[in-house]
Short mmCIF file of C-alpha atoms and ligand atoms in Angstrom, two decimals:
data_model
loop_
_atom_site.label_atom_id
_atom_site.label_comp_id
_atom_site.label_asym_id
_atom_site.label_seq_id
_atom_site.Cartn_x
_atom_site.Cartn_y
_atom_site.Cartn_z
CA MET A 26 -32.66 20.94 1.80
CA PHE A 27 -29.32 21.40 3.57
CA ASN A 28 -28.87 20.31 7.16
CA MET A 29 -27.12 23.27 8.82
CA ASP A 30 -26.41 21.48 12.11
CA LYS A 31 -22.89 22.45 13.22
CA ASN A 32 -22.14 18.97 14.50
CA LYS A 33 -21.68 15.67 12.72
CA THR A 34 -24.50 13.16 13.00
CA ARG A 35 -23.43 10.95 15.88
CA MET A 36 -22.36 7.40 15.03
CA PRO A 37 -23.50 4.82 17.61
CA GLU A 38 -20.71 3.08 19.53
CA ARG A 39 -20.71 0.15 21.93
CA VAL A 40 -20.47 0.96 25.66
CA PRO A 41 -16.77 1.25 26.68
CA GLN A 42 -17.01 -0.96 29.80
CA LEU A 43 -18.56 -3.78 27.77
CA ARG A 44 -16.66 -3.38 24.53
CA ASN A 45 -13.25 -3.51 26.22
CA LYS A 46 -13.91 -7.15 27.09
CA ASN A 47 -14.23 -8.53 23.57
CA PHE A 48 -13.06 -7.92 20.00
CA LYS A 49 -16.41 -6.95 18.41
CA GLU A 50 -16.43 -3.77 16.33
CA VAL A 51 -16.66 -0.60 18.46
CA SER A 52 -18.60 1.62 16.04
CA ALA A 53 -21.92 0.47 14.63
CA GLY A 54 -21.99 2.72 11.54
CA TYR A 55 -24.83 4.92 10.30
CA ASN A 56 -28.28 3.63 9.42
CA VAL A 57 -30.07 5.03 6.34
CA GLU A 58 -31.70 7.89 8.23
CA MET A 59 -28.43 8.99 9.86
CA ALA A 60 -26.56 8.76 6.56
CA ILE A 61 -29.07 10.94 4.71
CA ASN A 62 -29.13 13.40 7.60
CA GLU A 63 -25.32 13.68 7.47
CA ALA A 64 -25.18 13.76 3.65
CA ASN A 65 -27.49 16.78 3.77
CA ARG A 66 -24.78 18.68 5.67
CA CYS A 67 -22.64 18.60 2.49
CA LEU A 68 -22.96 21.83 0.51
CA GLY A 69 -21.74 20.17 -2.72
CA CYS A 70 -19.01 22.81 -3.28
CA LYS A 71 -18.23 23.61 -6.95
CA THR A 72 -14.49 23.43 -6.25
CA PRO A 73 -14.39 20.75 -3.55
CA ALA A 74 -11.20 21.06 -1.51
CA CYS A 75 -12.01 17.70 0.14
CA VAL A 76 -11.32 15.88 -3.14
CA SER A 77 -7.83 17.28 -3.63
CA ALA A 78 -7.05 16.51 0.03
CA CYS A 79 -7.80 12.81 -0.58
CA PRO A 80 -4.70 10.93 -1.77
CA VAL A 81 -6.81 8.97 -4.30
CA ASN A 82 -9.19 11.87 -5.14
CA VAL A 83 -12.50 10.16 -4.38
CA PRO A 84 -15.31 12.25 -6.05
CA ILE A 85 -16.72 13.12 -2.63
CA PRO A 86 -19.57 15.59 -3.41
CA GLN A 87 -20.80 13.28 -6.18
CA PHE A 88 -21.07 10.19 -3.99
CA ILE A 89 -22.63 12.21 -1.18
CA GLN A 90 -25.23 13.60 -3.61
CA LYS A 91 -26.22 10.00 -4.43
CA ILE A 92 -26.76 9.34 -0.71
CA LYS A 93 -29.02 12.42 -0.55
CA ASP A 94 -30.94 10.92 -3.51
CA ASN A 95 -31.31 7.54 -1.77
CA GLU A 96 -29.17 5.90 -4.46
CA PHE A 97 -26.69 4.07 -2.28
CA GLU A 98 -25.43 1.50 -4.79
CA GLU A 99 -24.73 4.32 -7.27
CA ALA A 100 -22.82 6.12 -4.51
CA TYR A 101 -20.74 2.96 -4.05
CA GLN A 102 -19.99 2.68 -7.75
CA ILE A 103 -18.73 6.29 -7.78
CA ILE A 104 -16.30 5.63 -4.91
CA LYS A 105 -15.20 2.35 -6.51
CA THR A 106 -14.01 4.15 -9.66
CA VAL A 107 -10.95 5.29 -7.69
CA ASN A 108 -10.92 3.43 -4.38
CA SER A 109 -10.80 -0.36 -4.38
CA LEU A 110 -11.15 -0.65 -0.57
CA PRO A 111 -13.93 1.75 0.54
CA ALA A 112 -15.15 -0.31 3.51
CA VAL A 113 -11.58 -0.29 4.85
CA CYS A 114 -10.92 3.41 4.18
CA GLY A 115 -14.27 4.45 5.64
CA ARG A 116 -13.14 2.86 8.89
CA VAL A 117 -9.43 3.56 9.24
CA CYS A 118 -8.45 6.59 7.12
CA PRO A 119 -7.30 9.60 9.14
CA GLN A 120 -9.99 11.78 7.51
CA GLU A 121 -9.41 14.57 10.04
CA THR A 122 -6.02 15.32 8.44
CA GLN A 123 -7.13 14.60 4.86
CA CYS A 124 -10.53 15.17 3.16
CA GLU A 125 -12.39 16.36 6.26
CA SER A 126 -9.64 18.84 7.16
CA LYS A 127 -10.55 20.89 4.07
CA CYS A 128 -14.36 20.72 4.35
CA VAL A 129 -15.91 24.21 4.43
CA ARG A 130 -18.39 23.10 7.08
CA GLY A 131 -15.37 22.70 9.34
CA LEU A 132 -14.88 26.49 9.40
CA LYS A 133 -17.95 27.11 11.59
CA GLY A 134 -18.45 23.72 13.19
CA GLU A 135 -17.60 20.11 12.45
CA SER A 136 -16.72 19.04 8.92
CA VAL A 137 -19.04 16.65 7.06
CA ALA A 138 -18.40 13.08 8.30
CA ILE A 139 -17.03 11.94 4.93
CA GLY A 140 -15.41 8.79 6.34
CA ARG A 141 -18.60 7.65 8.07
CA LEU A 142 -20.56 8.22 4.86
CA GLU A 143 -18.01 6.23 2.85
CA ARG A 144 -18.30 3.41 5.36
CA PHE A 145 -22.12 3.52 5.21
CA VAL A 146 -22.11 3.23 1.42
CA ALA A 147 -19.57 0.38 1.40
CA ASP A 148 -21.42 -1.54 4.12
CA TYR A 149 -24.72 -1.02 2.30
CA HIS A 150 -23.17 -2.51 -0.83
CA MET A 151 -21.78 -5.51 1.06
CA LYS A 152 -25.15 -6.24 2.67
CA ASN A 153 -27.33 -5.71 -0.38
CA CYS A 154 -25.39 -6.43 -3.53
CA GLU A 155 -24.92 -10.10 -4.39
CA GLU A 156 -23.38 -9.47 -7.81
CA LYS A 157 -19.77 -10.58 -8.22
CA PRO A 158 -17.52 -8.24 -10.19
CA VAL A 159 -16.86 -9.49 -13.71
CA LYS A 160 -13.42 -10.68 -14.84
CA PRO A 161 -12.16 -8.58 -17.79
CA ALA A 162 -10.69 -10.25 -20.90
CA THR A 163 -6.96 -10.91 -20.53
CA ASN A 164 -4.41 -8.87 -22.47
CA GLY A 165 -1.81 -11.64 -22.07
CA HIS A 166 0.69 -9.65 -19.96
CA LYS A 167 1.81 -11.05 -16.59
CA VAL A 168 2.62 -8.86 -13.57
CA ALA A 169 3.85 -9.99 -10.14
CA VAL A 170 2.91 -8.04 -7.03
CA ILE A 171 4.90 -8.75 -3.87
CA GLY A 172 2.93 -8.18 -0.68
CA SER A 173 -0.85 -8.18 -0.23
CA GLY A 174 -1.30 -5.07 1.92
CA PRO A 175 -3.44 -2.16 0.69
CA SER A 176 -0.70 -1.03 -1.69
CA GLY A 177 -0.25 -4.40 -3.39
CA LEU A 178 -4.00 -5.07 -3.46
CA THR A 179 -4.69 -1.71 -5.11
CA CYS A 180 -1.95 -2.12 -7.71
CA ALA A 181 -3.16 -5.66 -8.46
CA GLY A 182 -6.82 -4.58 -8.70
CA ASP A 183 -6.14 -1.68 -11.04
CA LEU A 184 -4.01 -3.84 -13.34
CA ALA A 185 -6.50 -6.74 -13.32
CA LYS A 186 -9.28 -4.35 -14.37
CA LEU A 187 -7.14 -3.48 -17.40
CA GLY A 188 -6.81 -7.16 -18.34
CA TYR A 189 -3.37 -7.93 -16.87
CA GLU A 190 -2.75 -11.39 -15.41
CA VAL A 191 -1.71 -10.47 -11.89
CA THR A 192 -0.29 -12.79 -9.24
CA ILE A 193 0.22 -11.52 -5.70
CA PHE A 194 2.94 -13.28 -3.70
CA GLU A 195 2.39 -12.95 0.05
CA ALA A 196 4.79 -14.12 2.77
CA LEU A 197 2.09 -14.81 5.37
CA HIS A 198 -0.62 -17.49 5.18
CA LYS A 199 -3.37 -14.87 4.76
CA ALA A 200 -3.62 -11.91 2.40
CA GLY A 201 -4.28 -8.34 3.58
CA GLY A 202 -1.03 -7.10 5.14
CA VAL A 203 -1.50 -4.83 8.15
CA LEU A 204 -5.25 -4.80 7.48
CA MET A 205 -5.29 -8.48 8.51
CA TYR A 206 -2.46 -8.83 10.99
CA GLY A 207 -2.11 -5.34 12.52
CA ILE A 208 -5.32 -3.34 12.77
CA PRO A 209 -7.51 -5.04 15.39
CA GLU A 210 -10.85 -6.69 14.70
CA PHE A 211 -12.66 -4.13 16.91
CA ARG A 212 -11.65 -1.33 14.48
CA LEU A 213 -11.66 -3.29 11.23
CA PRO A 214 -13.51 -6.62 11.16
CA LYS A 215 -11.52 -9.15 9.17
CA LYS A 216 -14.58 -10.34 7.22
CA ILE A 217 -14.62 -6.90 5.58
CA VAL A 218 -11.02 -7.19 4.42
CA GLU A 219 -11.69 -10.76 3.23
CA LYS A 220 -14.70 -9.58 1.21
CA GLU A 221 -12.68 -6.83 -0.49
CA ILE A 222 -10.00 -9.42 -1.34
CA GLU A 223 -12.64 -11.87 -2.68
CA ASP A 224 -13.75 -9.16 -5.12
CA LEU A 225 -10.20 -8.89 -6.44
CA VAL A 226 -10.02 -12.65 -6.86
CA SER A 227 -13.32 -12.49 -8.81
CA ILE A 228 -11.73 -10.17 -11.35
CA GLY A 229 -8.87 -12.62 -11.84
CA VAL A 230 -6.15 -11.67 -9.33
CA LYS A 231 -4.30 -14.81 -8.18
CA ILE A 232 -2.96 -14.87 -4.62
CA GLU A 233 -0.08 -17.16 -3.63
CA THR A 234 0.35 -17.16 0.15
CA ASN A 235 3.30 -18.53 2.18
CA MET A 236 5.62 -17.17 -0.51
CA VAL A 237 8.51 -15.23 1.02
CA ILE A 238 10.03 -13.53 -1.99
CA GLY A 239 13.76 -13.16 -1.56
CA LYS A 240 13.91 -16.61 0.08
CA ILE A 241 11.69 -18.90 -2.02
CA LEU A 242 12.04 -16.99 -5.29
CA THR A 243 14.21 -14.03 -6.28
CA LEU A 244 12.97 -11.17 -8.46
CA ASP A 245 15.09 -12.50 -11.35
CA GLU A 246 13.42 -15.88 -11.02
CA LEU A 247 10.02 -14.17 -11.24
CA PHE A 248 11.09 -12.52 -14.51
CA ASP A 249 12.26 -15.95 -15.73
CA MET A 250 8.75 -17.28 -14.96
CA GLY A 251 7.33 -14.81 -17.50
CA PHE A 252 6.35 -11.87 -15.30
CA GLU A 253 7.13 -8.69 -17.24
CA ALA A 254 6.94 -6.22 -14.36
CA ILE A 255 7.08 -6.47 -10.57
CA TYR A 256 5.52 -4.24 -7.92
CA LEU A 257 7.08 -4.32 -4.45
CA GLY A 258 4.40 -3.54 -1.84
CA THR A 259 6.23 -5.23 0.99
CA GLY A 260 5.39 -2.70 3.71
CA ALA A 261 7.39 -1.79 6.80
CA GLY A 262 7.18 -4.81 9.04
CA LEU A 263 10.49 -4.62 10.89
CA PRO A 264 9.86 -3.42 14.46
CA ALA A 265 12.15 -1.14 16.45
CA PHE A 266 13.24 -1.83 20.04
CA MET A 267 14.73 0.58 22.59
CA GLY A 268 17.98 -1.31 23.15
CA ILE A 269 17.48 -1.35 26.94
CA ASP A 270 18.26 -4.22 29.34
CA GLY A 271 15.63 -6.92 29.60
CA GLU A 272 14.18 -6.78 26.10
CA GLY A 273 14.85 -10.54 25.71
CA LEU A 274 12.69 -11.50 28.73
CA ILE A 275 9.51 -13.58 28.38
CA GLY A 276 6.60 -11.16 28.11
CA VAL A 277 8.31 -8.55 25.93
CA TYR A 278 6.76 -8.18 22.49
CA SER A 279 6.98 -5.85 19.56
CA ALA A 280 3.50 -4.42 18.90
CA ASN A 281 3.60 -6.18 15.53
CA GLU A 282 4.14 -9.60 17.06
CA PHE A 283 1.56 -9.00 19.81
CA LEU A 284 -1.07 -7.82 17.34
CA THR A 285 -0.27 -10.59 14.82
CA ARG A 286 -0.77 -13.23 17.49
CA ILE A 287 -4.14 -11.70 18.30
CA ASN A 288 -5.49 -10.67 14.89
CA LEU A 289 -4.06 -13.23 12.52
CA LEU A 290 -3.50 -16.16 14.89
CA LYS A 291 -6.57 -15.48 17.10
CA ALA A 292 -4.74 -15.92 20.42
CA TYR A 293 -7.84 -14.60 22.24
CA ASP A 294 -9.93 -17.52 21.01
CA ASP A 295 -9.44 -20.81 22.90
CA LYS A 296 -10.22 -22.75 19.72
CA TYR A 297 -6.82 -21.61 18.37
CA ASP A 298 -3.53 -23.03 19.57
CA THR A 299 -1.67 -19.69 19.69
CA PHE A 300 0.44 -18.86 22.71
CA ILE A 301 0.30 -15.36 24.18
CA VAL A 302 1.16 -14.18 27.69
CA LYS A 303 -2.16 -13.47 29.44
CA PRO A 304 -0.93 -10.41 31.31
CA LYS A 305 -2.21 -8.61 34.40
CA ASN A 306 -0.21 -5.38 34.17
CA VAL A 307 0.87 -4.25 30.73
CA ALA A 308 3.09 -1.35 29.64
CA VAL A 309 2.79 -0.31 26.01
CA VAL A 310 5.72 1.92 25.08
CA GLY A 311 4.91 4.57 22.44
CA GLY A 312 2.22 7.13 21.62
CA GLY A 313 1.08 6.35 18.09
CA ASN A 314 -1.94 4.53 16.70
CA VAL A 315 -0.13 1.22 16.91
CA ALA A 316 0.41 1.78 20.65
CA MET A 317 -3.33 2.51 21.10
CA ASP A 318 -4.25 -0.66 19.18
CA ALA A 319 -1.86 -2.77 21.26
CA ALA A 320 -3.10 -1.27 24.55
CA ARG A 321 -6.79 -1.71 23.71
CA SER A 322 -6.09 -5.29 22.57
CA ALA A 323 -4.21 -6.09 25.80
CA LYS A 324 -7.20 -4.84 27.79
CA ARG A 325 -9.46 -7.14 25.78
CA LEU A 326 -7.18 -10.09 26.58
CA GLY A 327 -8.17 -9.51 30.21
CA ALA A 328 -5.33 -7.35 31.58
CA GLU A 329 -6.31 -5.41 34.71
CA ASN A 330 -4.05 -2.40 34.19
CA VAL A 331 -2.81 -1.29 30.81
CA TYR A 332 -0.47 1.69 30.68
CA ILE A 333 0.57 3.79 27.71
CA VAL A 334 4.11 4.82 28.57
CA TYR A 335 5.10 7.82 26.45
CA ARG A 336 8.12 10.08 26.81
CA ARG A 337 6.46 13.32 25.68
CA SER A 338 3.14 14.85 26.77
CA GLU A 339 -0.29 14.05 25.33
CA ASN A 340 -0.08 17.15 23.08
CA GLU A 341 2.81 15.61 21.16
CA MET A 342 1.24 12.15 20.79
CA PRO A 343 1.14 11.10 17.15
CA ALA A 344 -1.98 8.93 17.63
CA ARG A 345 -5.30 10.10 16.18
CA LYS A 346 -7.36 12.03 18.76
CA GLU A 347 -10.21 9.57 18.25
CA GLU A 348 -7.94 6.64 19.12
CA VAL A 349 -6.71 8.34 22.31
CA HIS A 350 -10.31 9.15 23.24
CA HIS A 351 -11.44 5.54 22.69
CA ALA A 352 -8.45 4.21 24.66
CA LYS A 353 -9.24 6.48 27.61
CA GLU A 354 -12.91 5.49 27.52
CA GLU A 355 -11.76 1.87 27.72
CA GLU A 356 -9.76 2.57 30.90
CA ILE A 357 -6.27 2.60 29.41
CA ILE A 358 -4.03 4.54 31.81
CA PHE A 359 -1.78 7.21 30.27
CA LYS A 360 1.66 7.65 31.83
CA THR A 361 3.06 10.50 29.76
CA LEU A 362 6.45 12.20 30.28
CA THR A 363 7.73 8.77 31.27
CA ASN A 364 10.45 6.71 29.61
CA PRO A 365 11.51 3.10 30.33
CA VAL A 366 15.20 2.55 31.12
CA ARG A 367 15.25 -1.17 32.11
CA ILE A 368 12.97 -4.21 32.11
CA ILE A 369 13.47 -6.37 35.19
CA GLY A 370 12.85 -10.13 35.15
CA ASP A 371 12.00 -12.72 37.85
CA GLU A 372 13.82 -16.00 38.53
CA ASN A 373 12.00 -17.66 35.58
CA GLY A 374 13.11 -15.09 33.04
CA LYS A 375 9.68 -13.45 32.91
CA VAL A 376 9.04 -9.71 33.03
CA SER A 377 8.22 -8.57 36.58
CA LYS A 378 8.94 -4.83 36.70
CA LEU A 379 9.61 -1.88 34.44
CA GLU A 380 12.05 0.78 35.57
CA CYS A 381 11.27 4.24 34.19
CA VAL A 382 12.40 7.83 34.51
CA SER A 383 10.28 10.97 34.46
CA MET A 384 10.79 13.38 31.60
CA GLU A 385 10.20 17.06 31.01
CA LEU A 386 9.94 18.95 27.75
CA GLY A 387 12.88 21.03 26.53
CA GLU A 388 13.48 22.98 23.32
CA PRO A 389 11.94 21.78 20.02
CA ASP A 390 13.98 19.08 18.23
CA ALA A 391 14.37 18.25 14.50
CA SER A 392 10.75 16.97 14.41
CA GLY A 393 9.53 20.41 15.57
CA ARG A 394 8.16 18.88 18.77
CA ARG A 395 9.59 19.80 22.19
CA ALA A 396 12.33 17.29 23.03
CA PRO A 397 11.89 15.08 26.10
CA VAL A 398 14.65 15.55 28.69
CA VAL A 399 15.31 13.17 31.60
CA VAL A 400 14.58 14.49 35.10
CA GLU A 401 17.73 13.45 36.99
CA GLY A 402 17.17 11.06 39.91
CA SER A 403 13.52 10.43 39.03
CA ASN A 404 13.82 6.64 38.54
CA PHE A 405 10.87 4.55 39.70
CA THR A 406 9.56 1.03 39.04
CA MET A 407 6.17 -0.27 38.01
CA ASP A 408 4.81 -3.80 38.56
CA ILE A 409 4.51 -5.02 35.00
CA ASP A 410 4.33 -8.53 33.52
CA CYS A 411 4.17 -7.64 29.83
CA VAL A 412 5.95 -4.92 27.85
CA ILE A 413 4.86 -4.11 24.30
CA MET A 414 7.19 -1.96 22.23
CA ALA A 415 5.27 0.26 19.77
CA LEU A 416 8.13 2.46 18.64
CA GLY A 417 7.69 2.37 14.87
CA ASN A 418 8.68 0.06 12.04
CA THR A 419 11.03 0.11 9.08
CA PRO A 420 10.96 -1.98 5.88
CA ASN A 421 12.20 -5.55 6.08
CA PRO A 422 15.60 -5.64 4.27
CA LEU A 423 15.20 -9.18 2.83
CA ILE A 424 14.48 -8.41 -0.84
CA LEU A 425 16.94 -5.52 -0.83
CA SER A 426 19.69 -7.79 0.48
CA VAL A 427 19.33 -10.33 -2.35
CA THR A 428 18.66 -7.96 -5.26
CA PRO A 429 21.84 -6.30 -6.57
CA GLY A 430 21.24 -2.76 -7.85
CA LEU A 431 17.99 -2.21 -5.90
CA GLU A 432 18.50 1.05 -4.02
CA ALA A 433 17.20 2.27 -0.67
CA ASN A 434 17.78 5.29 1.57
CA ARG A 435 19.58 5.08 4.90
CA ARG A 436 16.33 4.15 6.70
CA GLY A 437 16.04 1.11 4.42
CA CYS A 438 13.11 2.56 2.42
CA LEU A 439 13.24 1.71 -1.30
CA THR A 440 13.96 4.74 -3.47
CA VAL A 441 11.64 5.37 -6.42
CA ASN A 442 10.94 8.00 -9.03
CA PRO A 443 7.92 9.64 -7.32
CA LYS A 444 6.16 10.23 -10.64
CA THR A 445 6.36 6.63 -11.88
CA MET A 446 7.16 4.64 -8.72
CA GLN A 447 9.94 2.90 -10.65
CA THR A 448 12.83 1.72 -8.47
CA SER A 449 16.50 1.89 -9.45
CA LEU A 450 15.90 -1.28 -11.51
CA LYS A 451 14.07 -1.54 -14.83
CA ASN A 452 10.57 -3.06 -14.72
CA ILE A 453 10.58 -3.07 -10.91
CA TYR A 454 8.24 -0.64 -9.15
CA ALA A 455 7.59 -0.06 -5.45
CA GLY A 456 5.25 1.87 -3.16
CA GLY A 457 3.44 2.05 0.16
CA ASP A 458 5.26 1.69 3.47
CA ALA A 459 8.20 -0.05 1.71
CA VAL A 460 8.98 3.36 0.20
CA THR A 461 7.63 5.89 2.71
CA GLY A 462 8.27 3.97 5.93
CA ALA A 463 5.26 3.42 8.22
CA ALA A 464 2.48 5.71 6.90
CA THR A 465 -1.22 5.25 6.11
CA VAL A 466 -3.52 2.89 4.23
CA ILE A 467 -4.68 5.51 1.75
CA LEU A 468 -1.14 6.69 0.91
CA ALA A 469 -0.15 3.07 0.30
CA MET A 470 -3.18 2.69 -1.96
CA GLY A 471 -2.34 5.91 -3.84
CA ALA A 472 1.16 4.59 -4.53
CA GLY A 473 -0.23 1.26 -5.76
CA LYS A 474 -2.53 3.14 -8.15
CA GLN A 475 0.27 5.26 -9.51
CA ALA A 476 2.51 2.23 -10.06
CA ALA A 477 -0.31 0.38 -11.85
CA LYS A 478 -0.60 3.32 -14.23
CA SER A 479 3.15 3.27 -14.92
CA ILE A 480 3.20 -0.51 -15.41
CA ASP A 481 0.32 -0.17 -17.87
CA GLU A 482 2.22 2.58 -19.75
CA LEU A 483 5.23 0.26 -19.91
CA LEU A 484 3.50 -2.92 -21.00
CA LYS A 485 0.74 -1.68 -23.28
CA LYS A 486 3.43 -0.67 -25.80
CA ARG A 487 4.47 -4.34 -26.03
CA LYS A 488 2.60 -6.75 -28.27
C1 FAD B 5 -1.25 -1.74 14.24
C2 FAD B 5 -1.35 -0.79 13.08
C3 FAD B 5 -2.45 0.05 13.01
C4 FAD B 5 -2.57 0.94 11.93
N1 FAD B 5 -3.69 1.72 11.86
C5 FAD B 5 -3.87 2.53 10.78
C6 FAD B 5 -5.05 3.29 10.63
O1 FAD B 5 -5.93 3.29 11.48
N2 FAD B 5 -5.18 4.05 9.51
C7 FAD B 5 -4.24 4.08 8.54
O2 FAD B 5 -4.43 4.75 7.52
N3 FAD B 5 -3.09 3.38 8.67
C8 FAD B 5 -2.89 2.60 9.76
N4 FAD B 5 -1.73 1.87 9.88
C9 FAD B 5 -0.71 1.97 8.83
C10 FAD B 5 -1.15 1.18 7.59
O3 FAD B 5 -1.72 -0.04 7.96
C11 FAD B 5 0.02 0.98 6.65
O4 FAD B 5 0.51 2.26 6.28
C12 FAD B 5 -0.40 0.21 5.39
O5 FAD B 5 -0.92 -1.06 5.72
C13 FAD B 5 0.78 0.05 4.43
O6 FAD B 5 0.37 -0.73 3.37
P1 FAD B 5 1.41 -1.58 2.49
O7 FAD B 5 0.58 -2.30 1.50
O8 FAD B 5 2.48 -0.68 2.04
O9 FAD B 5 2.09 -2.59 3.51
P2 FAD B 5 1.52 -3.73 4.48
O10 FAD B 5 0.11 -3.50 4.86
O11 FAD B 5 2.53 -3.81 5.58
O12 FAD B 5 1.60 -5.05 3.60
C14 FAD B 5 2.82 -5.55 3.18
C15 FAD B 5 2.67 -7.03 2.93
O13 FAD B 5 3.85 -7.52 2.28
C16 FAD B 5 4.18 -8.77 2.82
N5 FAD B 5 5.60 -9.01 2.59
C17 FAD B 5 6.65 -8.37 3.17
N6 FAD B 5 7.81 -8.87 2.70
C18 FAD B 5 7.48 -9.85 1.81
C19 FAD B 5 8.25 -10.74 1.01
N7 FAD B 5 9.59 -10.73 1.05
N8 FAD B 5 7.60 -11.62 0.21
C20 FAD B 5 6.23 -11.65 0.17
N9 FAD B 5 5.47 -10.82 0.92
C21 FAD B 5 6.08 -9.93 1.73
C22 FAD B 5 3.81 -8.65 4.28
O14 FAD B 5 3.64 -9.94 4.88
C23 FAD B 5 2.51 -7.85 4.20
O15 FAD B 5 1.39 -8.70 4.08
C24 FAD B 5 -1.56 0.99 10.95
C25 FAD B 5 -0.43 0.17 11.05
C26 FAD B 5 -0.33 -0.71 12.11
C27 FAD B 5 0.90 -1.60 12.21
#
């Protein structure tokens, strides 16, 4: 029997005034009853538009049918055929612009909560299934994957399932890329990422951490070591700054550094020896998801006032609506149509004030959004002791700078054949943020999948 309720089944969340004081996960996920209730909202369309709107084409109606039938492990196995990180995607994918945006139930109400159902199934599996995935027999071919973010992990997983001997080389001391160092614990608990990575290790993927490729080993040296193909999933970890006065003061961070200190180096936990400014008044500059994550994390570090400083209006903010909603619930203060022009320091070289100007919206610019224009003479200062720049990232140029013939566009993104993900060099493939610039987990995974297919095409011809 279909559930014709126009609204999604509500997912329980922790109370904003309590949750903004610690890093525990905000959303509790569905229980069995809620999941079945929501699954029954799915009409099981014959030509499901949701599937083609998913970058990895998860068989959505099929896994939802299994939930309706109370067969949760079977539902998990269906998702796993194409998505190696369902517990991650169920939590962080922007479903509202992908699968859920095409759901027919969305025409007369809210779409089916596909992401929440995916999360339910993945969490059910983690809680109830003890079985370790089995390591396939080796085919004797060696592939190196550089970077252990969602793109590298997906490429490695798909190749390992086909019997390739895959080694991931990761610059940091922990695998997971942005899933580990960027997205905060309260949105994506790290034990979930670790579990997904353990499963890859069980099927034979080797992970070498603290290996900065381009410094410790070059790509040519990897080929000399017997790797026959290389996948570059190195992400976009190079932060942008505004180029205004005062960016070198103590208390100015890129969002990446701020979040890494918190997520990867546990600066919020006294047991860890990680320094971070414990700020009172924080300005986070930017309006994307990264800005929301940084602001909500700063609040959890104990800051009294956390401002999102954004030069356009809320309508133009690139952050997901849900993230903005959660940030507001957690008492983050939005200062829109505001742009910093100078960071002012005290006698100890620490941030003490932020000088800003007011903005108004003019004609649309190249991005199609109305361009922010300075209101002359509107300068004002705010008492601020920490500034976090969340202005976007580009790929780190290290590997590019030491690999002759490897090509990139003018933004520093590696150029690839979009059908095969092959770079300008033979046997070297790339994907994820390293190619697209900062994008999404699922797009990075899709690229990793496509590259794995091409690498398999290339190597299976060899004896
Ligand atoms: C704070 C934050 C929040 C986000 N929230 C969301 C969200 O909610 N939903 C969503 O879909 N997307 C989100 N994103 C974007 C998403 O995380 C990225 O698009 C995705 O992680 C890209 O995956 P990737 O594998 O290409 O790169 P990454 O995840 O960046 O992984 C690249 C890895 O390569 C390693 N590496 C780099 N250079 C080298 C080298 N020379 N040698 C060895 N290793 C190297 C890096 O250390 C890193 O571990 C967010 C991003 C950030 C920063």
